[in-house]
C-alpha positions as protocol buffer text, in pm:
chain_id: "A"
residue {
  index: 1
  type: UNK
  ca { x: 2814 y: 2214 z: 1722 }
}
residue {
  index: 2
  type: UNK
  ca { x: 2655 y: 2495 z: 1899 }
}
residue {
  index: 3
  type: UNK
  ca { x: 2484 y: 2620 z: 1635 }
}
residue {
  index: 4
  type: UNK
  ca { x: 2347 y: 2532 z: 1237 }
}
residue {
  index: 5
  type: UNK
  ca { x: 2214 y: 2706 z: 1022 }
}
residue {
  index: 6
  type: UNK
  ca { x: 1821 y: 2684 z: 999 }
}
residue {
  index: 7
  type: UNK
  ca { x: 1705 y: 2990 z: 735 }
}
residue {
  index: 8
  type: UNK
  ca { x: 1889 y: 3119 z: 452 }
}
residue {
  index: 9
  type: UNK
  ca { x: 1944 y: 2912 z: 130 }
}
residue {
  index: 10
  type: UNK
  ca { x: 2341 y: 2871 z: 205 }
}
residue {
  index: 11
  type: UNK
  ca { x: 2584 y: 2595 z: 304 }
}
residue {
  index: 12
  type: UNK
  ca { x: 2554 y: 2479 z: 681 }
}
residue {
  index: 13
  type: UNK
  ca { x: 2740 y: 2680 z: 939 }
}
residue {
  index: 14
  type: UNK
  ca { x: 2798 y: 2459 z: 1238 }
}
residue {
  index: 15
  type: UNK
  ca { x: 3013 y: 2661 z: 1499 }
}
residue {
  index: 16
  type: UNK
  ca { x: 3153 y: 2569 z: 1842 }
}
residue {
  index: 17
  type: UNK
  ca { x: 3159 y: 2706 z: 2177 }
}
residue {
  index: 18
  type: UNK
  ca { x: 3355 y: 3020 z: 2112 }
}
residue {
  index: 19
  type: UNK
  ca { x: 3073 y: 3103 z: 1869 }
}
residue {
  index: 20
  type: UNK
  ca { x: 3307 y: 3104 z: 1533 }
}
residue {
  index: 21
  type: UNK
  ca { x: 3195 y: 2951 z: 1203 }
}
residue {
  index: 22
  type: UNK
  ca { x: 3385 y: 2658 z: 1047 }
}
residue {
  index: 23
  type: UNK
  ca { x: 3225 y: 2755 z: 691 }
}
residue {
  index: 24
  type: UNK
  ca { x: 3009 y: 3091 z: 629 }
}
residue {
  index: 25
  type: UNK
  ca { x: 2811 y: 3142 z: 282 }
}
residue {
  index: 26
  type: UNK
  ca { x: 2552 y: 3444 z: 309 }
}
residue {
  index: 27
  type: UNK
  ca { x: 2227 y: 3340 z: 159 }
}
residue {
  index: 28
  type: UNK
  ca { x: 2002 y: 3578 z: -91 }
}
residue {
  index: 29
  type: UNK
  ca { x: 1747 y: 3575 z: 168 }
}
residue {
  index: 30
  type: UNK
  ca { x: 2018 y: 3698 z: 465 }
}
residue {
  index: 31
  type: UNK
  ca { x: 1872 y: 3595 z: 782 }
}
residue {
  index: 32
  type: UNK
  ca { x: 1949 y: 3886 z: 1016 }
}
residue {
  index: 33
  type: UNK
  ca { x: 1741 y: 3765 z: 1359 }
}
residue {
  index: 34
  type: UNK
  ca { x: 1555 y: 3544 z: 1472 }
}
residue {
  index: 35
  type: UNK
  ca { x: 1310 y: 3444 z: 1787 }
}
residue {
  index: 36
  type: UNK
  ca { x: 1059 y: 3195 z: 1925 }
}
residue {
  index: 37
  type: UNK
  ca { x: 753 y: 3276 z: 1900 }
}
residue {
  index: 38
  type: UNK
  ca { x: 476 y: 3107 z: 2155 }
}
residue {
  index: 39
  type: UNK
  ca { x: 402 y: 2805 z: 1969 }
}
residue {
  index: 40
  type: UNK
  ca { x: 799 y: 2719 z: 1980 }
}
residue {
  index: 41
  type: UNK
  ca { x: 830 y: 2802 z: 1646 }
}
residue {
  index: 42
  type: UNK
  ca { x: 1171 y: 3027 z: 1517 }
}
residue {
  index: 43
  type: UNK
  ca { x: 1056 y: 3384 z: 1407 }
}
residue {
  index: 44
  type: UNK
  ca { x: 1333 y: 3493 z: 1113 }
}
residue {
  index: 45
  type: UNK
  ca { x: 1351 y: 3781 z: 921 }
}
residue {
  index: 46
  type: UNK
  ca { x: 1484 y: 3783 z: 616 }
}
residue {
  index: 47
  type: UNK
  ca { x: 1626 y: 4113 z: 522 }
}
residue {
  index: 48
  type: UNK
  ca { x: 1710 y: 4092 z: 128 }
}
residue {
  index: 49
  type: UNK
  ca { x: 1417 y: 3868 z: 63 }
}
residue {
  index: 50
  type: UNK
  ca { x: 1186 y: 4181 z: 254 }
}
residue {
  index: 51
  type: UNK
  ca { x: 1017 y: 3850 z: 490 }
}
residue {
  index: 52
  type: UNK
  ca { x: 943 y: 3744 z: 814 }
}
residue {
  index: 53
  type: UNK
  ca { x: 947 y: 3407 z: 814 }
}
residue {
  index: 54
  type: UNK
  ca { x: 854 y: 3102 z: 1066 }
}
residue {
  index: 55
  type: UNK
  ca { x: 1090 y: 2796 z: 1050 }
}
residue {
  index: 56
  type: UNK
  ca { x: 966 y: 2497 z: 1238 }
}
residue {
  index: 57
  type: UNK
  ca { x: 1215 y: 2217 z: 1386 }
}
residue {
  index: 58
  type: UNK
  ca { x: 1151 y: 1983 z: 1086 }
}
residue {
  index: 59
  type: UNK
  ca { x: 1231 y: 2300 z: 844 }
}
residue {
  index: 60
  type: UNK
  ca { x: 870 y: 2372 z: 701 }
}
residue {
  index: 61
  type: UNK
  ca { x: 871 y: 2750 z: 628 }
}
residue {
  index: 62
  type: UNK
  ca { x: 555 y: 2959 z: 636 }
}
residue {
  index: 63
  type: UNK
  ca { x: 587 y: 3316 z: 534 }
}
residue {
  index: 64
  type: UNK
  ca { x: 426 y: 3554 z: 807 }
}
residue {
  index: 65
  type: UNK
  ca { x: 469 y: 3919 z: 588 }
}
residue {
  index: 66
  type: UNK
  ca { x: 644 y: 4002 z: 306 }
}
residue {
  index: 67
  type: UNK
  ca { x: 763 y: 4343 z: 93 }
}
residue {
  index: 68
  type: UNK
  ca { x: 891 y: 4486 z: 407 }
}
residue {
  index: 69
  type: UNK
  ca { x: 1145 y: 4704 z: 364 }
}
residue {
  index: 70
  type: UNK
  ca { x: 1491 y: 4505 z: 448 }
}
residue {
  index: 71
  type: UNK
  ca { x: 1386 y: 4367 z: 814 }
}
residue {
  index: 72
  type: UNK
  ca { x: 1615 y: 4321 z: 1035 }
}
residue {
  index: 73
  type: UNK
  ca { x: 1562 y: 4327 z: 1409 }
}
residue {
  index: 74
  type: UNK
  ca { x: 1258 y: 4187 z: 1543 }
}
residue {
  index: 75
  type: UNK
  ca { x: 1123 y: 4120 z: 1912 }
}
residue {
  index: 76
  type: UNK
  ca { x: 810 y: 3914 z: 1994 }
}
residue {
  index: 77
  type: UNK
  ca { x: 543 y: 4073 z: 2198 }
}
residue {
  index: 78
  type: UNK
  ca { x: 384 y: 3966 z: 2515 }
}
residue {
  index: 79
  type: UNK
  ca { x: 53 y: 4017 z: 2317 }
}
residue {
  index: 80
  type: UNK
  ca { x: 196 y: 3789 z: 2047 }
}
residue {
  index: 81
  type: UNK
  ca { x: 281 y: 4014 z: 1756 }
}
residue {
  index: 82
  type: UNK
  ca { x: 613 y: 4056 z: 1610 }
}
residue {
  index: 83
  type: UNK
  ca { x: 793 y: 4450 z: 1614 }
}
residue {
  index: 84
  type: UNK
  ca { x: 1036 y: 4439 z: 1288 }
}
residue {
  index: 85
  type: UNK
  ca { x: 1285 y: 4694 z: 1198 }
}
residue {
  index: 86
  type: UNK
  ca { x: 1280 y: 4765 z: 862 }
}
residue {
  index: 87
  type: UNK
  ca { x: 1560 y: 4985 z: 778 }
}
residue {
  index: 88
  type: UNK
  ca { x: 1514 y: 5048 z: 409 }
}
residue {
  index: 89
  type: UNK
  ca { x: 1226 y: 5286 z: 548 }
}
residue {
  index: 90
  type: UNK
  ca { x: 1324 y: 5391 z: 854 }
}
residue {
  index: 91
  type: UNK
  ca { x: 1059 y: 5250 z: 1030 }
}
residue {
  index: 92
  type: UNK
  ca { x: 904 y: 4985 z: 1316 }
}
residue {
  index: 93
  type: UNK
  ca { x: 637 y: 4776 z: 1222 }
}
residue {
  index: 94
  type: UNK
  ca { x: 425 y: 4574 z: 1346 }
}
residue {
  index: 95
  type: UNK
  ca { x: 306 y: 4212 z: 1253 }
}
residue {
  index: 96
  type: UNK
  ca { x: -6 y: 4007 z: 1385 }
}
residue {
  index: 97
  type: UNK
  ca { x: 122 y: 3645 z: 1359 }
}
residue {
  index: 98
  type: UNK
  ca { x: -237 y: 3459 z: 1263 }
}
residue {
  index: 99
  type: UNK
  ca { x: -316 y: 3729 z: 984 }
}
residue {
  index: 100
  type: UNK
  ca { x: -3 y: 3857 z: 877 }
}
residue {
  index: 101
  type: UNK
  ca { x: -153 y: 4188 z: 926 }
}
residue {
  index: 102
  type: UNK
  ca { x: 118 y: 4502 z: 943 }
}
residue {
  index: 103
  type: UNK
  ca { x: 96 y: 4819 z: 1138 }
}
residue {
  index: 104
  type: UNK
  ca { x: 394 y: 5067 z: 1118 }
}
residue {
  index: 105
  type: UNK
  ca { x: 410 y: 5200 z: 1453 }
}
residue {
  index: 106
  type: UNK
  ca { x: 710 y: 5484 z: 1385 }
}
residue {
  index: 107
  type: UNK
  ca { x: 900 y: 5658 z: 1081 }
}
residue {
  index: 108
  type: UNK
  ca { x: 1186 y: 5886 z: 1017 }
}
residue {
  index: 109
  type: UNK
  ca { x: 1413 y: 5644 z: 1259 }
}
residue {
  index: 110
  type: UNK
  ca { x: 1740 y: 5714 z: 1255 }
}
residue {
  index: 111
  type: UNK
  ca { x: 1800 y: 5321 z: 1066 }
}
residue {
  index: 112
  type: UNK
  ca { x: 1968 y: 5150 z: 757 }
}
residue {
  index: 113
  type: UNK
  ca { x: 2321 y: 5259 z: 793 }
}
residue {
  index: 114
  type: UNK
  ca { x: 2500 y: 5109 z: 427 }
}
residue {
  index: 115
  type: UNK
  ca { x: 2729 y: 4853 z: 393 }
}
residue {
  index: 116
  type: UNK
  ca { x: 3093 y: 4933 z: 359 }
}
residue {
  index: 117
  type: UNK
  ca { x: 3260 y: 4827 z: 67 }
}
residue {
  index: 118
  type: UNK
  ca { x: 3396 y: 4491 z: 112 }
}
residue {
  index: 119
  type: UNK
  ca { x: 3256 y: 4388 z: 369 }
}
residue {
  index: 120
  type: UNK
  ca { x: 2966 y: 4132 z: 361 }
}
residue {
  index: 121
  type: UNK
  ca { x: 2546 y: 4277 z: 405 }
}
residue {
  index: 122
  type: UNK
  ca { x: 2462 y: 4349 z: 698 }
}
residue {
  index: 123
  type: UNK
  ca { x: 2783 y: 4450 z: 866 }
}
residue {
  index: 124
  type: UNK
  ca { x: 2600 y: 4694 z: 1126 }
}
residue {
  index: 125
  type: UNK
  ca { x: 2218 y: 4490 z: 1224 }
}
residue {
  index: 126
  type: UNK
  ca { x: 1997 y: 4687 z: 1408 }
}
residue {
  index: 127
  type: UNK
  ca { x: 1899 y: 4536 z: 1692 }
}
residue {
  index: 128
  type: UNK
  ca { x: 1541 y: 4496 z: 1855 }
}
residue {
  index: 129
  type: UNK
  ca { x: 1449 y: 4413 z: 2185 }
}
residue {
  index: 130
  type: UNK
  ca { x: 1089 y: 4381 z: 2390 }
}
residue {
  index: 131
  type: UNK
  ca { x: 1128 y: 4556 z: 2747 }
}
residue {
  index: 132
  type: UNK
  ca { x: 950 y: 4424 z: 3008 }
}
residue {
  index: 133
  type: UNK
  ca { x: 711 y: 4666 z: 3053 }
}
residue {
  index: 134
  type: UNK
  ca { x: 595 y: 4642 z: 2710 }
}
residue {
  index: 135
  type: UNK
  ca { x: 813 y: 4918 z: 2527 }
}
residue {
  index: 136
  type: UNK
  ca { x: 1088 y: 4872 z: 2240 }
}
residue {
  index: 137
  type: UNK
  ca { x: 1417 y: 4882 z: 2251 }
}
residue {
  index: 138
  type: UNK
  ca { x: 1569 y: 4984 z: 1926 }
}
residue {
  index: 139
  type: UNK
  ca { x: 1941 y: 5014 z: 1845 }
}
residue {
  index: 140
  type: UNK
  ca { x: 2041 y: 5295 z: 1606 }
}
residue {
  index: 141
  type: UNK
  ca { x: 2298 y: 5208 z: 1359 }
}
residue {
  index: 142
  type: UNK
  ca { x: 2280 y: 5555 z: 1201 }
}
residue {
  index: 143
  type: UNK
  ca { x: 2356 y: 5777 z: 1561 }
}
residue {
  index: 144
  type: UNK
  ca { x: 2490 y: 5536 z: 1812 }
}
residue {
  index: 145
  type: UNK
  ca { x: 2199 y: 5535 z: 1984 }
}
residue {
  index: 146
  type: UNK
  ca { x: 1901 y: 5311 z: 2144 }
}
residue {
  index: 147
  type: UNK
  ca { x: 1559 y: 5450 z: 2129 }
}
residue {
  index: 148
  type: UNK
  ca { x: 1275 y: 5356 z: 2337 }
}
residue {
  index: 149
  type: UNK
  ca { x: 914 y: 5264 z: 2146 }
}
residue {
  index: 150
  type: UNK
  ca { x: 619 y: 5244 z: 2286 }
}
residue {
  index: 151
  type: UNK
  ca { x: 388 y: 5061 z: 2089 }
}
residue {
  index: 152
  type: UNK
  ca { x: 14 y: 5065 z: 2108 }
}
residue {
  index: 153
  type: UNK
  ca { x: -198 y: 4821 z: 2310 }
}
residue {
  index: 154
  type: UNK
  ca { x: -430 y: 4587 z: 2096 }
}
């Protein structure tokens, strides 16, 4: 398989090169992204569960933040912290990765468009992405459109 399932309390989803899913069972915790952080560990955030996560290779889970606000994308830093999405509040926050420590860095996004009935959680992600010179690229669920973030230095 290309890929299995690593987060998420579900059955195993093993897929194959065209990317489908032989088996699909959305967990409580609904892992929405997920990265590698500098110490080769996966970065997940869980977006009903409201944590950001680190999954090592073996499985061992160590929670980074919790009672965020349904994360969804994240994108890892140069400077090592984690940007989330949380788009229950409309907002981008940031996470320190030794001390868990949060700073939102933006509110009133335009974020958290609800799921159509019918169709599983999470239908429409937001997507987060670190630019190269620093800044964030967001994607807007709500208007369609990608914002660019500019986060504070440390």
């Amino acid at each position: 398989p290309m890929f299995a399932t690593i987060a998420g309390l579900g059955t195993a989803v093993a897929g194959v090169a065209s990317g489908t899913s032989t088996e699909t069972c959305l967990p409580p915790a609904v892992p929405f992204h997920a990265d590698v952080d500098f110490d080769h560990e996966w970065i997940v955030s869980e977006a009903a569960a409201g944590r950001l996560v680190e999954v090592g290779d073996d499985g061992t889970r160590h929670t980074i933040a919790s009672d965020l606000a349904h994360p969804e994308g994240i994108a890892l830093l140069a400077d090592g912290r984690v940007a989330i999405a949380e788009t229950a509040a409309d907002r981008v926050t940031l996470v320190d990765l030794p001390s868990g420590r949060t700073e939102t860095i933006a509110t009133a996004l335009p974020l958290g468009l609800a799921d159509l009935p019918g169709r599983p959680p999470g239908s429409f992600p937001t997507g987060l992405a670190a630019g190269e010179d620093g800044s964030l690229l967001l994607s807007s669920d709500v208007d369609g459109g990608i914002l660019r973030l500019h986060p504070p230095k440390r």
